């Protein structure tokens, strides 16, 4: 039996659940926890790679190789379809975008989103964003589409034009993006359900809503987004933010109190960790191997 490609698994998840909840996983362990919780798709955030792996801001500092390291670690242990943030393509030319798409697919990515910000990009919910011309973004999309080595790889075009050019202009851009081959649209920093309603009504492909905390978009529920036809609901860094706050609390408590007794209830237990990573399966293999050696 031929195994489904990662792209095909992503498309199957889109069909199976609406809106498809896509949860951010900052590392392989979080990917396994997301799988254990029942999610059908996961996400690797560029801002998460920058902050989590490099300790740097989301300002186009991380490279393709930085993303590939985290991507491979996740896909090595978790077979949930993974959507990857590829920023502006990791380079100024079509050749950079071609290389990026091929590398992402080879590393196991099922989908990616490519944005229309200028090369010196910013977080999508920050002021001061600059976007490239429609023509330049069309060139980016065409390069990405032509680079697909998995025909089912799901390419999402992200627009940051709502903030700088308005909804009408963003919609006009997105129609062109679809004509160039985008499989879906990421309407970044939409501020109300009526805006999402316009995207789903006027465009013919699945629309992604980025429901990130502390940003420009309200924390709409699945039911609210379903009511306006949203196909994908992204939670890019929810678990990462919670893990960071928990780590800060634990560090401060241990430093101040000289012990961890006050925060032990906040910790994942050893047994829970072992269950998540399949520790006992590995140990059983070791026992079987050593038993066989003794018999020899």
CSV table of C-alpha atoms in Angstrom, one decimal, residues 2-283:
chain,number,residue,atom,x,y,z
A,2,UNK,CA,1.4,3.4,-1.0
A,3,UNK,CA,1.5,5.8,1.9
A,4,UNK,CA,-0.4,9.1,1.4
A,5,UNK,CA,1.8,12.1,0.9
A,6,UNK,CA,1.9,14.7,3.7
A,7,UNK,CA,0.0,17.1,1.4
A,8,UNK,CA,-2.7,14.6,0.8
A,9,UNK,CA,-3.1,14.1,4.5
A,10,UNK,CA,-3.5,17.8,5.1
A,11,UNK,CA,-6.2,18.0,2.4
A,12,UNK,CA,-7.9,15.0,4.0
A,13,UNK,CA,-7.9,16.8,7.4
A,14,UNK,CA,-9.4,19.9,5.8
A,15,UNK,CA,-12.3,17.7,4.5
A,16,UNK,CA,-12.7,15.9,7.8
A,17,UNK,CA,-13.0,18.9,10.1
A,18,UNK,CA,-14.4,22.4,9.5
A,19,UNK,CA,-13.0,24.7,10.6
A,20,UNK,CA,-9.8,22.6,10.8
A,21,UNK,CA,-8.1,23.5,14.1
A,22,UNK,CA,-4.4,23.9,13.4
A,23,UNK,CA,-2.4,24.1,16.6
A,24,UNK,CA,1.1,25.4,17.0
A,25,UNK,CA,3.8,23.0,18.1
A,26,UNK,CA,7.1,24.6,19.0
A,27,UNK,CA,9.0,21.3,19.1
A,28,UNK,CA,8.6,17.6,18.7
A,29,UNK,CA,7.4,17.0,22.2
A,30,UNK,CA,4.6,19.5,21.8
A,31,UNK,CA,3.7,17.9,18.4
A,32,UNK,CA,3.2,14.6,20.2
A,33,UNK,CA,1.1,16.3,22.9
A,34,UNK,CA,-1.1,17.9,20.2
A,35,UNK,CA,-1.6,14.5,18.6
A,36,UNK,CA,-2.5,13.0,22.0
A,37,UNK,CA,-5.1,15.8,22.4
A,38,UNK,CA,-6.8,14.8,19.2
A,39,UNK,CA,-5.7,17.6,16.8
A,40,UNK,CA,-5.7,16.7,13.1
A,41,UNK,CA,-3.0,19.2,12.0
A,42,UNK,CA,-0.2,21.1,13.5
A,43,UNK,CA,1.8,24.3,12.7
A,44,UNK,CA,5.4,25.5,12.9
A,45,UNK,CA,5.5,29.2,13.4
A,46,UNK,CA,8.3,31.3,12.0
A,47,UNK,CA,8.0,33.6,15.0
A,48,UNK,CA,8.1,30.5,17.2
A,49,UNK,CA,11.3,29.3,15.6
A,50,UNK,CA,12.8,32.7,16.1
A,51,UNK,CA,11.8,33.1,19.7
A,52,UNK,CA,11.8,29.5,20.8
A,53,UNK,CA,14.9,28.1,19.1
A,54,UNK,CA,17.0,31.3,18.6
A,55,UNK,CA,15.7,33.6,21.3
A,56,UNK,CA,15.2,36.4,18.7
A,57,UNK,CA,12.3,38.4,17.5
A,58,UNK,CA,10.2,37.6,14.4
A,59,UNK,CA,11.9,40.1,12.1
A,60,UNK,CA,13.1,37.8,9.2
A,61,UNK,CA,16.2,36.8,11.3
A,62,UNK,CA,15.7,33.0,11.2
A,63,UNK,CA,16.8,31.2,8.0
A,64,UNK,CA,15.4,28.3,6.0
A,65,UNK,CA,17.9,26.0,7.8
A,66,UNK,CA,16.7,27.1,11.2
A,67,UNK,CA,13.1,26.2,10.2
A,68,UNK,CA,14.2,22.9,8.6
A,69,UNK,CA,15.9,21.8,11.9
A,70,UNK,CA,12.7,22.2,13.9
A,71,UNK,CA,10.6,20.8,11.0
A,72,UNK,CA,12.6,17.6,10.7
A,73,UNK,CA,12.6,17.0,14.4
A,74,UNK,CA,8.8,17.2,14.4
A,75,UNK,CA,8.1,15.1,11.3
A,76,UNK,CA,10.6,12.4,12.5
A,77,UNK,CA,8.2,11.5,15.4
A,78,UNK,CA,4.8,12.8,14.5
A,79,UNK,CA,2.8,12.0,11.4
A,80,UNK,CA,0.1,14.8,11.8
A,81,UNK,CA,0.1,17.0,8.7
A,82,UNK,CA,2.3,20.0,9.4
A,83,UNK,CA,1.7,23.6,8.1
A,84,UNK,CA,4.9,25.6,8.0
A,85,UNK,CA,5.4,29.4,8.1
A,86,UNK,CA,7.8,30.1,5.2
A,87,UNK,CA,7.7,33.9,5.7
A,88,UNK,CA,8.6,35.6,2.4
A,89,UNK,CA,10.3,32.5,1.0
A,90,UNK,CA,13.8,32.8,2.7
A,91,UNK,CA,15.4,34.9,-0.1
A,92,UNK,CA,14.8,37.6,-2.6
A,93,UNK,CA,14.6,35.5,-5.8
A,94,UNK,CA,12.4,32.8,-7.3
A,95,UNK,CA,15.3,30.5,-6.9
A,96,UNK,CA,15.3,30.9,-3.2
A,97,UNK,CA,11.5,30.2,-3.0
A,98,UNK,CA,12.0,27.1,-5.3
A,99,UNK,CA,14.7,25.8,-3.0
A,100,UNK,CA,12.6,26.5,0.1
A,101,UNK,CA,9.5,24.7,-1.1
A,102,UNK,CA,11.5,21.7,-2.2
A,103,UNK,CA,13.3,21.5,1.1
A,104,UNK,CA,10.1,21.9,3.1
A,105,UNK,CA,8.5,19.0,1.3
A,106,UNK,CA,11.6,16.8,1.5
A,107,UNK,CA,11.6,17.4,5.3
A,108,UNK,CA,8.0,16.3,5.6
A,109,UNK,CA,5.9,19.5,5.5
A,110,UNK,CA,2.3,19.1,4.3
A,111,UNK,CA,1.6,22.7,3.7
A,112,UNK,CA,3.1,26.2,3.9
A,113,UNK,CA,2.1,29.8,3.8
A,114,UNK,CA,4.0,32.4,1.8
A,115,UNK,CA,3.4,36.1,2.5
A,116,UNK,CA,3.3,39.4,0.6
A,117,UNK,CA,5.3,41.4,3.1
A,118,UNK,CA,8.6,43.0,2.1
A,119,UNK,CA,11.7,41.0,2.8
A,120,UNK,CA,12.4,42.9,6.0
A,121,UNK,CA,9.1,41.5,7.4
A,122,UNK,CA,7.5,42.1,10.8
A,123,UNK,CA,5.0,40.1,12.9
A,124,UNK,CA,1.6,40.3,11.2
A,125,UNK,CA,0.0,42.0,14.2
A,126,UNK,CA,2.6,44.8,14.6
A,127,UNK,CA,2.5,48.2,13.0
A,128,UNK,CA,4.8,49.4,10.3
A,129,UNK,CA,4.4,46.5,7.9
A,130,UNK,CA,5.4,47.0,4.3
A,131,UNK,CA,4.0,44.8,1.5
A,132,UNK,CA,5.4,44.1,-2.0
A,133,UNK,CA,3.5,44.8,-5.2
A,134,UNK,CA,0.9,42.4,-6.4
A,135,UNK,CA,3.2,41.5,-9.3
A,136,UNK,CA,6.1,40.6,-7.0
A,137,UNK,CA,3.8,38.4,-4.9
A,138,UNK,CA,2.5,36.7,-8.0
A,139,UNK,CA,6.0,35.8,-9.0
A,140,UNK,CA,6.6,34.4,-5.5
A,141,UNK,CA,3.5,32.2,-5.7
A,142,UNK,CA,4.3,31.0,-9.2
A,143,UNK,CA,7.8,30.0,-8.1
A,144,UNK,CA,6.4,28.1,-5.2
A,145,UNK,CA,3.8,26.3,-7.3
A,146,UNK,CA,6.3,25.3,-9.9
A,147,UNK,CA,8.6,24.0,-7.2
A,148,UNK,CA,6.1,21.5,-5.7
A,149,UNK,CA,7.5,17.9,-5.7
A,150,UNK,CA,4.3,16.8,-4.0
A,151,UNK,CA,1.4,17.7,-6.2
A,152,UNK,CA,-0.9,17.7,-3.1
A,153,UNK,CA,1.3,20.1,-1.1
A,154,UNK,CA,-1.1,22.8,0.1
A,155,UNK,CA,0.2,26.3,-0.6
A,156,UNK,CA,-1.5,29.2,1.2
A,157,UNK,CA,-0.9,32.8,0.2
A,158,UNK,CA,-0.9,35.1,3.1
A,159,UNK,CA,-1.8,38.7,2.7
A,160,UNK,CA,-0.9,41.5,5.1
A,161,UNK,CA,-2.7,44.1,3.0
A,162,UNK,CA,-5.7,44.5,5.2
A,163,UNK,CA,-3.8,46.7,7.6
A,164,UNK,CA,-2.0,48.9,5.0
A,165,UNK,CA,-4.4,48.9,1.9
A,166,UNK,CA,-7.8,47.9,3.3
A,167,UNK,CA,-10.1,45.0,2.8
A,168,UNK,CA,-11.1,45.8,-0.8
A,169,UNK,CA,-7.5,45.9,-2.0
A,170,UNK,CA,-6.6,42.8,0.0
A,171,UNK,CA,-9.4,40.9,-1.7
A,172,UNK,CA,-8.3,42.1,-5.1
A,173,UNK,CA,-4.8,40.9,-4.4
A,174,UNK,CA,-6.0,37.5,-3.1
A,175,UNK,CA,-8.1,36.9,-6.2
A,176,UNK,CA,-4.9,37.3,-8.2
A,177,UNK,CA,-3.0,35.0,-5.8
A,178,UNK,CA,-5.6,32.3,-6.4
A,179,UNK,CA,-5.3,32.7,-10.2
A,180,UNK,CA,-1.5,32.2,-9.8
A,181,UNK,CA,-2.0,28.9,-8.0
A,182,UNK,CA,-2.6,29.5,-4.3
A,183,UNK,CA,-4.6,26.6,-2.8
A,184,UNK,CA,-5.8,28.8,0.2
A,185,UNK,CA,-5.7,32.3,1.6
A,186,UNK,CA,-4.4,33.5,4.9
A,187,UNK,CA,-6.2,36.8,5.7
A,188,UNK,CA,-3.8,38.2,8.3
A,189,UNK,CA,-5.0,40.6,11.0
A,190,UNK,CA,-8.6,40.6,10.1
A,191,UNK,CA,-10.5,42.6,12.8
A,192,UNK,CA,-14.1,41.3,12.6
A,193,UNK,CA,-16.3,38.5,11.4
A,194,UNK,CA,-17.7,40.6,8.6
A,195,UNK,CA,-14.3,40.8,7.1
A,196,UNK,CA,-13.9,37.1,7.2
A,197,UNK,CA,-17.3,36.7,5.7
A,198,UNK,CA,-16.2,38.8,2.7
A,199,UNK,CA,-13.2,36.7,2.1
A,200,UNK,CA,-15.1,33.4,2.2
A,201,UNK,CA,-17.9,34.8,0.1
A,202,UNK,CA,-15.8,36.4,-2.6
A,203,UNK,CA,-12.9,33.9,-2.9
A,204,UNK,CA,-13.2,30.3,-4.1
A,205,UNK,CA,-10.5,28.6,-1.9
A,206,UNK,CA,-10.3,27.7,1.8
A,207,UNK,CA,-9.7,30.7,4.1
A,208,UNK,CA,-7.4,30.6,7.2
A,209,UNK,CA,-8.1,32.7,10.2
A,210,UNK,CA,-5.1,33.4,12.5
A,211,UNK,CA,-6.5,33.4,16.0
A,212,UNK,CA,-3.4,34.5,17.8
A,213,UNK,CA,-3.5,35.8,21.4
A,214,UNK,CA,-2.8,39.5,22.1
A,215,UNK,CA,-3.1,40.5,18.4
A,216,UNK,CA,-5.4,42.5,16.2
A,217,UNK,CA,-7.9,39.7,15.7
A,218,UNK,CA,-10.5,38.9,18.4
A,219,UNK,CA,-10.4,35.4,19.8
A,220,UNK,CA,-13.3,34.1,17.8
A,221,UNK,CA,-14.6,30.7,18.6
A,222,UNK,CA,-14.9,27.8,16.2
A,223,UNK,CA,-18.6,28.3,16.0
A,224,UNK,CA,-18.3,31.9,15.2
A,225,UNK,CA,-15.7,31.2,12.4
A,226,UNK,CA,-17.8,28.4,11.1
A,227,UNK,CA,-20.8,30.7,10.8
A,228,UNK,CA,-18.9,32.8,8.2
A,229,UNK,CA,-17.4,29.9,6.3
A,230,UNK,CA,-13.8,29.9,7.6
A,231,UNK,CA,-12.0,26.6,6.7
A,232,UNK,CA,-8.9,26.8,8.9
A,233,UNK,CA,-8.5,28.2,12.4
A,234,UNK,CA,-4.9,28.7,13.4
A,235,UNK,CA,-3.6,28.9,17.0
A,236,UNK,CA,0.1,29.6,16.2
A,237,UNK,CA,1.7,30.0,19.6
A,238,UNK,CA,-0.9,29.2,22.3
A,239,UNK,CA,0.9,26.4,24.0
A,240,UNK,CA,4.3,28.1,23.6
A,241,UNK,CA,3.0,31.2,25.4
A,242,UNK,CA,1.6,29.0,28.2
A,243,UNK,CA,4.8,27.0,28.5
A,244,UNK,CA,6.9,30.2,28.6
A,245,UNK,CA,4.8,31.6,31.4
A,246,UNK,CA,5.0,28.3,33.3
A,247,UNK,CA,8.8,28.2,32.9
A,248,UNK,CA,9.1,31.8,34.2
A,249,UNK,CA,7.0,30.9,37.2
A,250,UNK,CA,9.0,27.8,38.0
A,251,UNK,CA,12.4,29.5,37.6
A,252,UNK,CA,11.4,32.4,39.9
A,253,UNK,CA,9.9,30.1,42.5
A,254,UNK,CA,12.9,27.9,42.7
A,255,UNK,CA,15.3,30.8,42.7
A,256,UNK,CA,13.4,32.6,45.5
A,257,UNK,CA,12.4,29.6,47.7
A,258,UNK,CA,15.3,27.2,47.2
A,259,UNK,CA,13.1,24.3,46.3
A,260,UNK,CA,10.4,23.3,43.7
A,261,UNK,CA,7.7,22.1,46.2
A,262,UNK,CA,5.5,25.1,45.5
A,263,UNK,CA,5.3,24.5,41.8
A,264,UNK,CA,5.4,20.7,41.6
A,265,UNK,CA,1.7,20.5,40.8
A,266,UNK,CA,2.2,22.6,37.7
A,267,UNK,CA,4.7,20.1,36.2
A,268,UNK,CA,4.1,17.2,33.8
A,269,UNK,CA,5.0,14.1,35.7
A,270,UNK,CA,7.7,11.6,34.7
A,271,UNK,CA,5.0,9.1,33.9
A,272,UNK,CA,3.1,11.6,31.7
A,273,UNK,CA,6.3,12.4,29.8
A,274,UNK,CA,7.2,8.8,29.3
A,275,UNK,CA,3.7,8.1,28.0
A,276,UNK,CA,3.9,11.0,25.5
A,277,UNK,CA,7.3,10.1,24.0
A,278,UNK,CA,6.8,6.3,24.1
A,279,UNK,CA,9.6,5.7,26.5
A,280,UNK,CA,8.6,2.2,27.5
A,281,UNK,CA,8.5,1.1,23.9
A,282,UNK,CA,12.1,2.0,23.5
A,283,UNK,CA,13.0,0.4,26.8
